[in-house]
PDB file of C-alpha atoms in Angstrom:
ATOM      1  CA  UNK A   1      -6.044   1.400 -17.463  1.00  0.00           C
ATOM      2  CA  UNK A   2      -3.098   0.602 -15.155  1.00  0.00           C
ATOM      3  CA  UNK A   3      -1.309   3.829 -16.082  1.00  0.00           C
ATOM      4  CA  UNK A   4      -4.298   6.165 -15.846  1.00  0.00           C
ATOM      5  CA  UNK A   5      -5.957   8.075 -13.006  1.00  0.00           C
ATOM      6  CA  UNK A   6      -9.053   6.808 -11.176  1.00  0.00           C
ATOM      7  CA  UNK A   7     -11.469   8.946  -9.137  1.00  0.00           C
ATOM      8  CA  UNK A   8     -11.845   8.385  -5.392  1.00  0.00           C
ATOM      9  CA  UNK A   9     -14.374   9.830  -2.920  1.00  0.00           C
ATOM     10  CA  UNK A  10     -14.075  13.484  -1.933  1.00  0.00           C
ATOM     11  CA  UNK A  11     -12.569  14.679  -5.210  1.00  0.00           C
ATOM     12  CA  UNK A  12      -9.349  12.718  -4.725  1.00  0.00           C
ATOM     13  CA  UNK A  13      -7.622  10.619  -7.366  1.00  0.00           C
ATOM     14  CA  UNK A  14      -5.698   7.355  -7.439  1.00  0.00           C
ATOM     15  CA  UNK A  15      -2.927   7.667 -10.005  1.00  0.00           C
ATOM     16  CA  UNK A  16       0.475   6.149 -10.776  1.00  0.00           C
ATOM     17  CA  UNK A  17       3.294   7.556  -8.640  1.00  0.00           C
ATOM     18  CA  UNK A  18       5.978   9.743 -10.226  1.00  0.00           C
ATOM     19  CA  UNK A  19       9.278  11.188  -9.017  1.00  0.00           C
ATOM     20  CA  UNK A  20       7.471  14.518  -8.867  1.00  0.00           C
ATOM     21  CA  UNK A  21       5.479  13.201  -5.875  1.00  0.00           C
ATOM     22  CA  UNK A  22       8.547  13.149  -3.607  1.00  0.00           C
ATOM     23  CA  UNK A  23       7.912  16.546  -2.026  1.00  0.00           C
ATOM     24  CA  UNK A  24       4.230  16.051  -1.278  1.00  0.00           C
ATOM     25  CA  UNK A  25       4.833  12.496  -0.034  1.00  0.00           C
ATOM     26  CA  UNK A  26       7.501  13.799   2.336  1.00  0.00           C
ATOM     27  CA  UNK A  27       5.126  16.505   3.621  1.00  0.00           C
ATOM     28  CA  UNK A  28       2.257  14.051   4.089  1.00  0.00           C
ATOM     29  CA  UNK A  29       4.430  11.433   5.786  1.00  0.00           C
ATOM     30  CA  UNK A  30       5.891  14.071   8.110  1.00  0.00           C
ATOM     31  CA  UNK A  31       2.405  15.341   8.999  1.00  0.00           C
ATOM     32  CA  UNK A  32       1.240  11.746   9.623  1.00  0.00           C
ATOM     33  CA  UNK A  33       4.373  10.514  11.395  1.00  0.00           C
ATOM     34  CA  UNK A  34       2.944  10.231  14.928  1.00  0.00           C
ATOM     35  CA  UNK A  35      -0.378   8.883  13.638  1.00  0.00           C
ATOM     36  CA  UNK A  36       1.315   6.068  11.702  1.00  0.00           C
ATOM     37  CA  UNK A  37       4.119   5.295  14.194  1.00  0.00           C
ATOM     38  CA  UNK A  38       2.393   2.235  15.785  1.00  0.00           C
ATOM     39  CA  UNK A  39       2.109   0.551  12.365  1.00  0.00           C
ATOM     40  CA  UNK A  40       5.368   1.530  10.667  1.00  0.00           C
ATOM     41  CA  UNK A  41       9.034   0.507  10.856  1.00  0.00           C
ATOM     42  CA  UNK A  42      11.404   2.959  12.502  1.00  0.00           C
ATOM     43  CA  UNK A  43      12.479   5.426   9.816  1.00  0.00           C
ATOM     44  CA  UNK A  44      15.549   7.612   9.439  1.00  0.00           C
ATOM     45  CA  UNK A  45      15.088  11.369   9.309  1.00  0.00           C
ATOM     46  CA  UNK A  46      16.050  11.262   5.610  1.00  0.00           C
ATOM     47  CA  UNK A  47      12.946   9.169   4.885  1.00  0.00           C
ATOM     48  CA  UNK A  48      10.780  12.204   5.719  1.00  0.00           C
ATOM     49  CA  UNK A  49      12.573  14.511   3.268  1.00  0.00           C
ATOM     50  CA  UNK A  50      11.879  15.056  -0.433  1.00  0.00           C
ATOM     51  CA  UNK A  51      15.295  13.521  -1.160  1.00  0.00           C
ATOM     52  CA  UNK A  52      14.461  10.421   0.867  1.00  0.00           C
ATOM     53  CA  UNK A  53      11.149  10.026  -0.900  1.00  0.00           C
ATOM     54  CA  UNK A  54      12.775  10.566  -4.283  1.00  0.00           C
ATOM     55  CA  UNK A  55      15.229   7.778  -3.487  1.00  0.00           C
ATOM     56  CA  UNK A  56      12.383   5.479  -2.391  1.00  0.00           C
ATOM     57  CA  UNK A  57      10.329   6.346  -5.488  1.00  0.00           C
ATOM     58  CA  UNK A  58      13.311   5.737  -7.772  1.00  0.00           C
ATOM     59  CA  UNK A  59      13.472   2.144  -6.513  1.00  0.00           C
ATOM     60  CA  UNK A  60       9.709   1.639  -6.774  1.00  0.00           C
ATOM     61  CA  UNK A  61       9.596   3.061 -10.306  1.00  0.00           C
ATOM     62  CA  UNK A  62      12.482   0.824 -11.365  1.00  0.00           C
ATOM     63  CA  UNK A  63      10.525  -2.136  -9.978  1.00  0.00           C
ATOM     64  CA  UNK A  64       7.442  -0.921 -11.867  1.00  0.00           C
ATOM     65  CA  UNK A  65       9.430  -0.801 -15.104  1.00  0.00           C
ATOM     66  CA  UNK A  66      10.381  -4.467 -14.638  1.00  0.00           C
ATOM     67  CA  UNK A  67       6.821  -5.491 -13.719  1.00  0.00           C
ATOM     68  CA  UNK A  68       7.637  -6.184 -10.054  1.00  0.00           C
ATOM     69  CA  UNK A  69       5.674  -3.307  -8.501  1.00  0.00           C
ATOM     70  CA  UNK A  70       2.716  -1.022  -9.039  1.00  0.00           C
ATOM     71  CA  UNK A  71       3.199   2.188  -6.969  1.00  0.00           C
ATOM     72  CA  UNK A  72       0.253   4.590  -6.765  1.00  0.00           C
ATOM     73  CA  UNK A  73      -0.514   7.780  -4.896  1.00  0.00           C
ATOM     74  CA  UNK A  74      -3.764   9.177  -3.609  1.00  0.00           C
ATOM     75  CA  UNK A  75      -3.734  12.781  -4.830  1.00  0.00           C
ATOM     76  CA  UNK A  76      -5.830  15.721  -3.664  1.00  0.00           C
ATOM     77  CA  UNK A  77      -7.476  18.343  -5.902  1.00  0.00           C
ATOM     78  CA  UNK A  78      -4.120  20.166  -6.224  1.00  0.00           C
ATOM     79  CA  UNK A  79      -2.477  16.863  -7.271  1.00  0.00           C
ATOM     80  CA  UNK A  80      -0.496  16.571  -4.016  1.00  0.00           C
ATOM     81  CA  UNK A  81       0.064  13.047  -2.690  1.00  0.00           C
ATOM     82  CA  UNK A  82      -1.906  12.425   0.531  1.00  0.00           C
ATOM     83  CA  UNK A  83      -1.525   8.673   0.641  1.00  0.00           C
ATOM     84  CA  UNK A  84      -0.149   5.739  -1.277  1.00  0.00           C
ATOM     85  CA  UNK A  85      -1.009   2.212  -2.321  1.00  0.00           C
ATOM     86  CA  UNK A  86       1.750  -0.095  -3.518  1.00  0.00           C
ATOM     87  CA  UNK A  87       1.490  -3.533  -4.981  1.00  0.00           C
ATOM     88  CA  UNK A  88       5.023  -4.938  -4.609  1.00  0.00           C
ATOM     89  CA  UNK A  89       6.822  -8.263  -4.978  1.00  0.00           C
ATOM     90  CA  UNK A  90       4.678  -9.005  -8.015  1.00  0.00           C
ATOM     91  CA  UNK A  91       5.275 -12.528  -9.283  1.00  0.00           C
ATOM     92  CA  UNK A  92       3.834 -13.839 -12.511  1.00  0.00           C
ATOM     93  CA  UNK A  93       3.933 -17.370 -13.881  1.00  0.00           C
ATOM     94  CA  UNK A  94       1.888 -19.915 -11.952  1.00  0.00           C
ATOM     95  CA  UNK A  95       1.813 -17.860  -8.703  1.00  0.00           C
ATOM     96  CA  UNK A  96       0.487 -14.511 -10.065  1.00  0.00           C
ATOM     97  CA  UNK A  97       0.677 -12.806  -6.682  1.00  0.00           C
ATOM     98  CA  UNK A  98       1.459  -9.377  -5.261  1.00  0.00           C
ATOM     99  CA  UNK A  99       1.943  -7.895  -1.783  1.00  0.00           C
ATOM    100  CA  UNK A 100      -0.156  -4.888  -0.827  1.00  0.00           C
ATOM    101  CA  UNK A 101       0.796  -1.903   1.303  1.00  0.00           C
ATOM    102  CA  UNK A 102      -1.148   1.323   1.823  1.00  0.00           C
ATOM    103  CA  UNK A 103      -1.474   4.404   3.995  1.00  0.00           C
ATOM    104  CA  UNK A 104      -3.535   7.583   4.106  1.00  0.00           C
ATOM    105  CA  UNK A 105      -2.570  11.002   5.457  1.00  0.00           C
ATOM    106  CA  UNK A 106      -3.764  11.680   9.008  1.00  0.00           C
ATOM    107  CA  UNK A 107      -5.938  14.537   7.664  1.00  0.00           C
ATOM    108  CA  UNK A 108      -7.693  12.138   5.251  1.00  0.00           C
ATOM    109  CA  UNK A 109      -8.162   9.168   7.604  1.00  0.00           C
ATOM    110  CA  UNK A 110     -11.631   7.792   8.303  1.00  0.00           C
ATOM    111  CA  UNK A 111     -13.156   8.929   4.990  1.00  0.00           C
ATOM    112  CA  UNK A 112     -13.141   5.600   3.172  1.00  0.00           C
ATOM    113  CA  UNK A 113     -10.203   6.526   0.933  1.00  0.00           C
ATOM    114  CA  UNK A 114      -8.056   3.517   1.817  1.00  0.00           C
ATOM    115  CA  UNK A 115     -11.003   1.205   1.178  1.00  0.00           C
ATOM    116  CA  UNK A 116     -11.780   2.824  -2.176  1.00  0.00           C
ATOM    117  CA  UNK A 117      -8.126   2.840  -3.243  1.00  0.00           C
ATOM    118  CA  UNK A 118      -7.434  -0.758  -2.175  1.00  0.00           C
ATOM    119  CA  UNK A 119     -10.610  -1.924  -3.919  1.00  0.00           C
ATOM    120  CA  UNK A 120      -9.543  -0.193  -7.131  1.00  0.00           C
ATOM    121  CA  UNK A 121      -6.017  -1.636  -6.935  1.00  0.00           C
ATOM    122  CA  UNK A 122      -7.525  -5.120  -6.623  1.00  0.00           C
ATOM    123  CA  UNK A 123      -9.515  -4.534  -9.831  1.00  0.00           C
ATOM    124  CA  UNK A 124      -6.430  -3.231 -11.653  1.00  0.00           C
ATOM    125  CA  UNK A 125      -4.308  -6.143 -10.418  1.00  0.00           C
ATOM    126  CA  UNK A 126      -6.922  -8.621 -11.656  1.00  0.00           C
ATOM    127  CA  UNK A 127      -7.898  -6.971 -14.941  1.00  0.00           C
ATOM    128  CA  UNK A 128      -4.655  -5.218 -15.876  1.00  0.00           C
ATOM    129  CA  UNK A 129      -1.999  -7.592 -14.544  1.00  0.00           C
ATOM    130  CA  UNK A 130      -3.948 -10.817 -14.456  1.00  0.00           C
ATOM    131  CA  UNK A 131      -2.963 -11.489 -10.859  1.00  0.00           C
ATOM    132  CA  UNK A 132      -4.695 -14.369  -9.105  1.00  0.00           C
ATOM    133  CA  UNK A 133      -4.025 -13.293  -5.519  1.00  0.00           C
ATOM    134  CA  UNK A 134      -3.011 -10.323  -3.380  1.00  0.00           C
ATOM    135  CA  UNK A 135      -1.669 -10.673   0.140  1.00  0.00           C
ATOM    136  CA  UNK A 136      -1.368  -8.135   2.944  1.00  0.00           C
ATOM    137  CA  UNK A 137      -0.313  -8.131   6.571  1.00  0.00           C
ATOM    138  CA  UNK A 138      -1.218  -5.896   9.492  1.00  0.00           C
ATOM    139  CA  UNK A 139       0.054  -5.546  13.017  1.00  0.00           C
ATOM    140  CA  UNK A 140      -2.366  -7.607  15.133  1.00  0.00           C
ATOM    141  CA  UNK A 141      -3.705  -4.485  16.881  1.00  0.00           C
ATOM    142  CA  UNK A 142      -4.326  -2.484  13.658  1.00  0.00           C
ATOM    143  CA  UNK A 143      -8.109  -2.920  13.568  1.00  0.00           C
ATOM    144  CA  UNK A 144      -8.666  -0.005  11.160  1.00  0.00           C
ATOM    145  CA  UNK A 145      -6.446  -1.538   8.485  1.00  0.00           C
ATOM    146  CA  UNK A 146      -8.053  -4.931   9.038  1.00  0.00           C
ATOM    147  CA  UNK A 147     -11.486  -3.342   8.426  1.00  0.00           C
ATOM    148  CA  UNK A 148     -10.210  -1.905   5.133  1.00  0.00           C
ATOM    149  CA  UNK A 149      -9.038  -5.334   4.024  1.00  0.00           C
ATOM    150  CA  UNK A 150     -12.280  -7.045   5.103  1.00  0.00           C
ATOM    151  CA  UNK A 151     -14.382  -4.469   3.216  1.00  0.00           C
ATOM    152  CA  UNK A 152     -12.270  -5.159   0.127  1.00  0.00           C
ATOM    153  CA  UNK A 153     -12.849  -8.914   0.236  1.00  0.00           C
ATOM    154  CA  UNK A 154      -9.648 -10.042   1.956  1.00  0.00           C
ATOM    155  CA  UNK A 155      -9.753 -13.015   4.302  1.00  0.00           C
ATOM    156  CA  UNK A 156      -7.367 -13.707   7.161  1.00  0.00           C
ATOM    157  CA  UNK A 157      -5.412 -16.887   6.542  1.00  0.00           C
ATOM    158  CA  UNK A 158      -2.941 -16.850   9.384  1.00  0.00           C
ATOM    159  CA  UNK A 159      -0.933 -15.078  12.025  1.00  0.00           C
ATOM    160  CA  UNK A 160       2.836 -14.655  11.771  1.00  0.00           C
ATOM    161  CA  UNK A 161       4.706 -14.312  15.065  1.00  0.00           C
ATOM    162  CA  UNK A 162       7.356 -11.574  15.153  1.00  0.00           C
ATOM    163  CA  UNK A 163       6.794 -10.981  11.422  1.00  0.00           C
ATOM    164  CA  UNK A 164       8.143  -7.437  10.922  1.00  0.00           C
ATOM    165  CA  UNK A 165      10.170  -4.978  12.963  1.00  0.00           C
ATOM    166  CA  UNK A 166       7.596  -2.255  13.594  1.00  0.00           C
ATOM    167  CA  UNK A 167       7.950   0.789  15.824  1.00  0.00           C
ATOM    168  CA  UNK A 168      11.086  -0.587  17.443  1.00  0.00           C
ATOM    169  CA  UNK A 169      10.131  -4.228  18.061  1.00  0.00           C
ATOM    170  CA  UNK A 170       9.327  -7.476  16.267  1.00  0.00           C
ATOM    171  CA  UNK A 171       5.535  -7.517  15.984  1.00  0.00           C
ATOM    172  CA  UNK A 172       3.032 -10.284  15.306  1.00  0.00           C
ATOM    173  CA  UNK A 173       0.958  -9.757  12.151  1.00  0.00           C
ATOM    174  CA  UNK A 174      -2.337 -11.002  10.832  1.00  0.00           C
ATOM    175  CA  UNK A 175      -1.975 -12.232   7.260  1.00  0.00           C
ATOM    176  CA  UNK A 176      -4.707 -11.655   4.688  1.00  0.00           C
ATOM    177  CA  UNK A 177      -5.309 -12.630   1.094  1.00  0.00           C
ATOM    178  CA  UNK A 178      -7.816 -11.900  -1.603  1.00  0.00           C
ATOM    179  CA  UNK A 179      -8.287 -14.340  -4.444  1.00  0.00           C
ATOM    180  CA  UNK A 180      -8.995 -12.187  -7.502  1.00  0.00           C
ATOM    181  CA  UNK A 181     -10.039 -14.918  -9.937  1.00  0.00           C
ATOM    182  CA  UNK A 182      -9.726 -18.643 -10.507  1.00  0.00           C
ATOM    183  CA  UNK A 183      -8.987 -18.570 -14.215  1.00  0.00           C
ATOM    184  CA  UNK A 184      -5.731 -19.907 -15.668  1.00  0.00           C
ATOM    185  CA  UNK A 185      -2.628 -17.666 -15.707  1.00  0.00           C
ATOM    186  CA  UNK A 186      -2.398 -15.380 -18.739  1.00  0.00           C
TER     187      UNK A 186
END
């Protein structure tokens, strides 16, 4: 279930990321660069290349192999990545928590894909990994991302001043969490 593909609206698919996604991720991120700039850290030019994405994916896949991350892509009908959802910093034991990040290509924005993908990742984290909680943060002004989280059952639990260096400055973030279940750790 965690390593299989899941349908999303509009004929798209949520599936585990592979090194083969580097080229389409680079193309999508380049296309979406201006759109995502207010919500993203400053990136080097290499980040927007297939080689930069391959390097990033290599680290994420290594973390997946050790159980510390769950990287996924949103793929179009031609199996090109047009977005991503990553559950990172996964901790098991008594905490059973992960940190969520996601983005959707500028050409796919506003179609409910992020909401559908985040909702599915929450199910997989609960049922496949047995996580108790997922946390996420957004720049205070990122109302669209906050709507995605609210639709997926996340609740704001705080605000962190100067939390991350985004678009060239330390930015305040709203912090969200979703409790997935209240059963004992597996």
